[in-house]
Amino acid sequence: MADNFLERHYEEYEARKREWLRKGKHPAKPKARRQIQRPDDEAL
């Protein structure tokens, strides 16, 4: 493995791991649910 295959892949793994941990610390906020307005007359 003269081309540092394992070292390069380990560095890529560490970068993906850092990104995954960063996203995990600040999860996306849930979207607000929209309220459906019902008509006053139920026959519609």
Coordinates of C-alpha atoms in Angstrom, one line a residue:
M1 CA 0.0 0.0 0.0
A2 CA 2.6 2.5 -1.1
D3 CA 0.0 5.1 -2.1
N4 CA -1.2 5.6 1.5
F5 CA -4.6 4.0 0.7
L6 CA -5.5 3.2 4.3
E7 CA -4.4 6.6 5.6
R8 CA -6.4 8.5 2.9
H9 CA -9.5 6.5 3.5
Y10 CA -9.2 6.9 7.3
E11 CA -9.0 10.7 6.8
E12 CA -12.1 10.6 4.6
Y13 CA -13.9 8.6 7.2
E14 CA -12.9 11.1 9.9
A15 CA -14.2 14.0 7.8
R16 CA -17.5 12.2 7.3
K17 CA -17.7 11.4 11.0
R18 CA -17.0 15.1 11.9
E19 CA -19.8 16.2 9.6
W20 CA -22.2 13.6 11.0
L21 CA -21.5 14.7 14.5
R22 CA -21.8 18.4 13.6
K23 CA -25.2 17.8 12.1
G24 CA -26.3 15.7 15.1
K25 CA -25.6 18.5 17.6
H26 CA -27.9 20.9 15.8
P27 CA -30.8 18.9 14.3
A28 CA -33.2 20.6 11.9
K29 CA -36.2 22.2 13.5
P30 CA -39.5 20.5 12.8
K31 CA -41.7 22.4 10.4
A32 CA -44.8 24.1 11.8
R33 CA -48.0 22.2 11.0
R34 CA -50.6 24.2 9.1
Q35 CA -54.1 24.5 10.5
I36 CA -56.8 23.6 8.1
Q37 CA -59.8 26.0 8.3
R38 CA -63.1 24.1 8.2
P39 CA -66.1 25.9 6.8
D40 CA -68.8 26.9 9.3
D41 CA -71.4 25.0 7.2
E42 CA -70.6 21.3 7.4
A43 CA -72.9 20.7 4.3
L44 CA -70.3 22.1 1.9

